[in-house]
Structures are given as C-alpha cells and as structure tokens.
C-alpha cells in the first residue's frame, strides 16, 4: 500500500457513530505507530481532508471532503438516482430497501429507505457491506469481476451461525446467485434478517453495485420472496436507467427464467 493510500485509508475509520478520533485511538484502529499516523494526519490536515477540534484536539472529517462529495454527486448523481426507486420498493414490499455501490474491492452502502408498515424492521447502519455475509455482497461476487472472490475469501468472518464459513459454502451461494439472478443471504449478517438482492449497472455496462431488500426473517414466506423478486427487478431497471446504464440481456434472461419458474412452482404447490 502506497503512502497516499495509507493516509487516505485513515478516513475510513470516521463514521456517524465515531465522528471524532484522537491520535492514540486512531493508531490502534489503523494498527500503525504514532509517528507514522501523525505524519499522515498532518498531510491530510494540510489538504483539508481532516481537521482538529480546537477544544478536544481530536480529529474529524475536514471541509475538503464536502467539496468532493458535492462534486461526485453533481457529476455522478448515483444517490439521487436511486432514492425514488428505493422508496417505491420499500413501500411495495413493506421492508427496508437499500442500494450499495462497488468501488474497487469494497461495497459501500449508498442509500436506504425504510417502510413504516412494521414497527420492527431492518436497520442499515454499516458503511461497508461484507461481501460474504450479505445478499448485496453475494450479488456483486456473482456478477462482478472475478478478482472480488479472493478478497471475500480472505476474510470469512462469522457474523452468525448461518454465515458462509468456508470457501466452498461461499461458492455455493455465489453460484446460486449467478444461476438465478438473485442473491440470498438468510441470516448471514444478522440472526433475524433475510436479504435478497439483484445487481445494478451503470454506463460502463459493468456491475456498479446492488439493490436489496432486508426483511425480518419471521415475515418471510415463499409468496413474499416471489413478490420481492419482482419488485427488485423493477428497482434495478429503474436505478440502472438513472445511472445511464442498461441491464444486460443475459441478466434479464436469468430474472425472467427464475420468475417464471417461481410462478410455476406456486401454481403446483
């Protein structure tokens, strides 16, 4: 990792829950020595990416990040392009809908919409989503670049007893997503949450991320899964369109085949 990458990586430790971090705490979080961390922070501070709270002397995100965020949204308005389809999806299903964006080897949470239908609902409070333990992650593993799989298998953290714990278990889930067009994580990240996701695409024709529904597991039924799949396809088509892309014909064919198969099973059950 280059010096620039190491310095910028420090920004990943800041979050809504942890907006300010002291030097010692940042050293521990980044697993670096104090001299190196301070040098990187000084460089980031000079450029406005971080600043010090004059009262506590802790570091926080600086104003330069706001400019970049505004520029990104103005030139690639992904968040705004996802919000309307997300709200429609959440309202139709009655569960939490969310979109994530793939950047390099990391899947970032972009936006979410919660339904008011139920008092108990899934809460999306992660900035990055584990590739092996979420429907969104399994989705980009199935339809994204092959280089993602080694990254996913390098850190198979067990979040629940249902999390894919081996490369073989993960491959089964990814293969199922690649075959059906839908990725499923049944309590892989949280013990009471069921995730269902499909890929979204941008103007490059490549996978840009995923759109997913996170449901409370006790409310899951075959009929609800089938309806969620239909709504997810519509949401992916709309978001992909808003991002200047088009759903590849092969992916659309997978969706059509799976939905047709599900309908036939429903009629015979």
Protein backbone atom coordinates (compact mmCIF):
# COMPACT_ATOMS: atom_id res chain seq x y z
CA UNK A 1 0.00 0.00 0.00
CA UNK A 2 1.43 3.39 -1.02
CA UNK A 3 1.92 6.30 1.35
CA UNK A 4 -1.01 8.11 -0.25
CA UNK A 5 -3.26 5.07 0.14
CA UNK A 6 -2.26 4.63 3.77
CA UNK A 7 -3.03 8.26 4.52
CA UNK A 8 -6.41 8.19 2.79
CA UNK A 9 -7.28 4.88 4.45
CA UNK A 10 -7.36 6.71 7.79
CA UNK A 11 -10.55 8.44 6.62
CA UNK A 12 -12.37 5.09 6.65
CA UNK A 13 -12.22 4.99 10.45
CA UNK A 14 -14.50 8.03 10.79
CA UNK A 15 -18.25 7.46 10.82
CA UNK A 16 -21.51 8.92 12.06
CA UNK A 17 -21.08 6.89 15.24
CA UNK A 18 -17.43 7.90 15.56
CA UNK A 19 -17.12 11.42 14.11
CA UNK A 20 -14.02 12.38 16.13
CA UNK A 21 -10.99 10.23 16.91
CA UNK A 22 -7.93 11.03 18.96
CA UNK A 23 -4.43 10.23 17.72
CA UNK A 24 -3.90 7.28 20.07
CA UNK A 25 -7.26 5.73 19.23
CA UNK A 26 -6.62 6.17 15.51
CA UNK A 27 -3.24 4.47 15.87
CA UNK A 28 -4.89 1.47 17.48
CA UNK A 29 -7.70 1.34 14.92
CA UNK A 30 -5.30 1.59 11.98
CA UNK A 31 -2.70 -0.66 13.65
CA UNK A 32 0.10 1.84 12.97
CA UNK A 33 2.70 3.57 15.08
CA UNK A 34 2.07 7.06 16.39
CA UNK A 35 4.78 8.81 14.36
CA UNK A 36 3.51 7.41 11.04
CA UNK A 37 -0.13 8.09 11.86
CA UNK A 38 0.62 11.65 12.92
CA UNK A 39 2.57 12.26 9.71
CA UNK A 40 -0.33 11.02 7.60
CA UNK A 41 -2.83 13.07 9.58
CA UNK A 42 -0.74 16.18 9.15
CA UNK A 43 -0.71 15.68 5.38
CA UNK A 44 -4.47 15.14 5.35
CA UNK A 45 -4.96 18.21 7.54
CA UNK A 46 -2.85 20.38 5.24
CA UNK A 47 -5.15 19.41 2.36
CA UNK A 48 -8.34 19.91 4.36
CA UNK A 49 -9.39 16.28 4.49
CA UNK A 50 -9.27 16.26 8.29
CA UNK A 51 -9.22 18.96 10.94
CA UNK A 52 -8.70 19.09 14.67
CA UNK A 53 -11.39 20.02 17.13
CA UNK A 54 -9.78 23.03 18.84
CA UNK A 55 -11.27 22.02 22.19
CA UNK A 56 -10.65 18.26 22.30
CA UNK A 57 -7.71 18.09 19.85
CA UNK A 58 -9.36 15.03 18.31
CA UNK A 59 -9.51 14.72 14.55
CA UNK A 60 -12.65 14.88 12.40
CA UNK A 61 -13.51 14.96 8.70
CA UNK A 62 -12.48 18.25 7.11
CA UNK A 63 -14.24 20.55 4.62
CA UNK A 64 -12.35 19.26 1.56
CA UNK A 65 -14.39 16.06 1.73
CA UNK A 66 -17.60 18.07 1.38
CA UNK A 67 -16.39 19.59 -1.85
CA UNK A 68 -15.51 16.17 -3.26
CA UNK A 69 -18.83 14.71 -2.14
CA UNK A 70 -20.73 17.55 -3.83
CA UNK A 71 -18.64 17.18 -6.98
CA UNK A 72 -19.22 13.44 -7.07
CA UNK A 73 -22.96 13.83 -6.64
CA UNK A 74 -23.11 16.60 -9.24
CA UNK A 75 -21.18 14.64 -11.87
CA UNK A 76 -22.29 11.11 -10.98
CA UNK A 77 -25.63 11.56 -9.15
CA UNK A 78 -26.00 7.99 -8.03
CA UNK A 79 -27.62 8.63 -4.70
CA UNK A 80 -30.30 10.91 -6.11
CA UNK A 81 -30.86 8.47 -8.98
CA UNK A 82 -31.54 5.66 -6.52
CA UNK A 83 -33.82 7.33 -3.97
CA UNK A 84 -37.13 7.32 -5.85
CA UNK A 85 -36.89 3.65 -6.94
CA UNK A 86 -35.82 2.75 -3.40
CA UNK A 87 -38.83 4.43 -1.86
CA UNK A 88 -41.14 2.70 -4.33
CA UNK A 89 -39.51 -0.62 -3.49
CA UNK A 90 -39.77 -0.10 0.28
CA UNK A 91 -43.42 0.93 0.01
CA UNK A 92 -44.30 -2.02 -2.21
CA UNK A 93 -42.63 -4.65 -0.05
CA UNK A 94 -43.08 -3.10 3.38
CA UNK A 95 -39.44 -3.73 4.31
CA UNK A 96 -36.13 -1.84 4.21
CA UNK A 97 -34.71 -1.26 0.72
CA UNK A 98 -31.11 -0.23 0.17
CA UNK A 99 -28.55 0.38 -2.57
CA UNK A 100 -24.82 -0.24 -2.39
CA UNK A 101 -22.03 0.85 -4.72
CA UNK A 102 -18.98 -1.21 -5.63
CA UNK A 103 -15.74 0.76 -5.56
CA UNK A 104 -12.65 -1.31 -6.20
CA UNK A 105 -12.92 -4.28 -3.86
CA UNK A 106 -15.24 -2.58 -1.38
CA UNK A 107 -19.02 -2.47 -1.34
CA UNK A 108 -20.22 0.84 0.11
CA UNK A 109 -23.72 1.50 1.44
CA UNK A 110 -25.14 4.38 -0.61
CA UNK A 111 -28.77 4.94 0.41
CA UNK A 112 -31.67 3.21 2.11
CA UNK A 113 -35.41 3.66 2.65
CA UNK A 114 -37.38 2.14 5.49
CA UNK A 115 -41.05 1.21 5.35
CA UNK A 116 -43.42 2.39 8.07
CA UNK A 117 -45.58 -0.69 7.67
CA UNK A 118 -43.97 -2.55 10.58
CA UNK A 119 -42.61 -1.26 13.88
CA UNK A 120 -39.82 -3.85 13.74
CA UNK A 121 -37.67 -3.54 10.65
CA UNK A 122 -34.14 -3.97 9.38
CA UNK A 123 -31.76 -1.08 10.03
CA UNK A 124 -28.88 -0.42 7.64
CA UNK A 125 -26.11 1.00 9.83
CA UNK A 126 -22.99 -0.19 8.03
CA UNK A 127 -20.82 1.97 5.80
CA UNK A 128 -19.34 -1.04 4.00
CA UNK A 129 -21.03 -4.38 3.45
CA UNK A 130 -19.24 -7.74 3.89
CA UNK A 131 -19.05 -9.49 0.56
CA UNK A 132 -19.55 -12.98 2.00
CA UNK A 133 -22.28 -12.27 4.55
CA UNK A 134 -24.83 -10.05 2.77
CA UNK A 135 -27.11 -10.52 -0.21
CA UNK A 136 -25.61 -7.37 -1.72
CA UNK A 137 -22.11 -8.79 -1.36
CA UNK A 138 -23.04 -12.16 -2.81
CA UNK A 139 -24.66 -10.31 -5.70
CA UNK A 140 -21.52 -8.42 -6.73
CA UNK A 141 -19.45 -11.59 -6.25
CA UNK A 142 -21.75 -13.36 -8.70
CA UNK A 143 -21.87 -10.62 -11.33
CA UNK A 144 -18.78 -8.52 -10.65
CA UNK A 145 -15.12 -9.03 -11.53
CA UNK A 146 -13.56 -12.40 -10.57
CA UNK A 147 -10.90 -10.58 -8.53
CA UNK A 148 -13.52 -10.00 -5.84
CA UNK A 149 -13.71 -13.64 -4.77
CA UNK A 150 -10.16 -13.86 -3.32
CA UNK A 151 -10.88 -10.67 -1.37
CA UNK A 152 -14.07 -12.18 0.03
CA UNK A 153 -12.48 -15.50 0.97
CA UNK A 154 -9.55 -13.78 2.67
CA UNK A 155 -11.79 -12.62 5.50
CA UNK A 156 -14.63 -15.04 6.19
CA UNK A 157 -15.72 -13.55 9.49
CA UNK A 158 -18.54 -15.49 11.14
CA UNK A 159 -21.26 -12.98 12.00
CA UNK A 160 -23.87 -15.66 12.77
CA UNK A 161 -24.11 -19.43 12.66
CA UNK A 162 -25.53 -19.04 9.13
CA UNK A 163 -22.60 -17.05 7.70
CA UNK A 164 -20.61 -18.78 4.95
CA UNK A 165 -17.62 -20.07 6.92
CA UNK A 166 -15.65 -21.76 4.12
CA UNK A 167 -14.77 -21.04 0.52
CA UNK A 168 -16.94 -23.98 -0.53
CA UNK A 169 -20.00 -22.65 1.31
CA UNK A 170 -19.48 -19.20 -0.14
CA UNK A 171 -19.09 -20.57 -3.66
CA UNK A 172 -22.42 -22.40 -3.37
CA UNK A 173 -24.20 -19.14 -2.51
CA UNK A 174 -22.44 -17.22 -5.28
CA UNK A 175 -23.17 -19.92 -7.86
CA UNK A 176 -26.85 -19.88 -6.91
CA UNK A 177 -26.97 -16.11 -7.37
CA UNK A 178 -25.18 -16.34 -10.73
CA UNK A 179 -27.63 -19.00 -11.91
CA UNK A 180 -30.84 -17.36 -10.71
CA UNK A 181 -30.00 -13.66 -10.97
CA UNK A 182 -30.97 -13.16 -7.32
CA UNK A 183 -28.64 -13.34 -4.32
CA UNK A 184 -29.97 -14.52 -0.97
CA UNK A 185 -28.43 -14.17 2.45
CA UNK A 186 -30.56 -15.96 5.01
CA UNK A 187 -29.42 -14.58 8.39
CA UNK A 188 -25.83 -14.36 7.18
CA UNK A 189 -25.09 -11.00 8.78
CA UNK A 190 -27.72 -10.74 11.50
CA UNK A 191 -29.58 -13.58 13.16
CA UNK A 192 -33.05 -12.24 12.33
CA UNK A 193 -32.53 -10.61 8.92
CA UNK A 194 -33.15 -12.11 5.48
CA UNK A 195 -31.56 -10.34 2.49
CA UNK A 196 -32.45 -10.54 -1.19
CA UNK A 197 -30.50 -8.58 -3.83
CA UNK A 198 -30.02 -8.05 -7.56
CA UNK A 199 -27.23 -6.26 -9.41
CA UNK A 200 -27.40 -2.73 -10.80
CA UNK A 201 -25.37 -1.44 -13.73
CA UNK A 202 -24.06 1.88 -15.00
CA UNK A 203 -22.98 3.38 -18.32
CA UNK A 204 -19.91 1.12 -18.47
CA UNK A 205 -22.09 -1.97 -18.73
CA UNK A 206 -20.39 -3.40 -15.66
CA UNK A 207 -21.86 -4.13 -12.24
CA UNK A 208 -21.98 -0.86 -10.30
CA UNK A 209 -23.46 -2.29 -7.10
CA UNK A 210 -26.70 -3.84 -5.97
CA UNK A 211 -30.20 -3.06 -4.79
CA UNK A 212 -31.53 -5.18 -1.95
CA UNK A 213 -34.37 -5.74 0.46
CA UNK A 214 -33.59 -6.55 4.08
CA UNK A 215 -36.53 -8.23 5.80
CA UNK A 216 -37.22 -9.51 9.29
CA UNK A 217 -36.85 -13.28 8.90
CA UNK A 218 -40.07 -14.16 10.69
CA UNK A 219 -42.05 -12.36 7.97
CA UNK A 220 -40.50 -14.29 5.10
CA UNK A 221 -42.77 -16.58 3.07
CA UNK A 222 -42.41 -18.02 -0.46
CA UNK A 223 -45.06 -15.58 -1.67
CA UNK A 224 -43.25 -12.58 -0.16
CA UNK A 225 -39.96 -13.71 -1.69
CA UNK A 226 -41.59 -14.00 -5.10
CA UNK A 227 -43.12 -10.53 -4.85
CA UNK A 228 -39.84 -9.08 -3.61
CA UNK A 229 -38.03 -10.53 -6.61
CA UNK A 230 -40.49 -8.86 -8.99
CA UNK A 231 -40.11 -5.52 -7.25
CA UNK A 232 -36.31 -5.81 -7.11
CA UNK A 233 -36.14 -6.35 -10.87
CA UNK A 234 -38.15 -3.18 -11.43
CA UNK A 235 -35.97 -1.24 -8.98
CA UNK A 236 -32.77 -2.45 -10.65
CA UNK A 237 -34.08 -1.49 -14.09
CA UNK A 238 -35.02 1.99 -12.87
CA UNK A 239 -31.78 2.64 -10.98
CA UNK A 240 -29.67 1.28 -13.82
CA UNK A 241 -31.51 3.61 -16.22
CA UNK A 242 -30.96 6.57 -13.89
CA UNK A 243 -27.26 5.74 -13.75
CA UNK A 244 -27.01 5.78 -17.54
CA UNK A 245 -26.82 2.03 -17.95
CA UNK A 246 -28.82 -0.87 -19.30
CA UNK A 247 -29.44 -4.26 -17.70
CA UNK A 248 -27.51 -6.85 -19.76
CA UNK A 249 -29.76 -9.19 -21.71
CA UNK A 250 -28.18 -12.23 -20.04
CA UNK A 251 -29.11 -10.92 -16.59
CA UNK A 252 -32.63 -10.03 -17.69
CA UNK A 253 -32.98 -13.54 -19.10
CA UNK A 254 -31.93 -15.01 -15.74
CA UNK A 255 -34.55 -12.93 -13.95
CA UNK A 256 -37.28 -13.90 -16.40
CA UNK A 257 -36.44 -17.60 -16.12
CA UNK A 258 -36.36 -17.54 -12.32
CA UNK A 259 -39.62 -15.62 -12.01
CA UNK A 260 -41.33 -17.95 -14.46
CA UNK A 261 -40.07 -20.97 -12.56
CA UNK A 262 -41.23 -19.48 -9.26
CA UNK A 263 -44.70 -18.85 -10.72
CA UNK A 264 -44.99 -22.44 -11.93
CA UNK A 265 -43.93 -23.76 -8.53
CA UNK A 266 -46.51 -21.53 -6.83
CA UNK A 267 -49.29 -22.92 -9.05
CA UNK A 268 -48.41 -26.54 -8.32
CA UNK A 269 -47.85 -26.15 -4.59
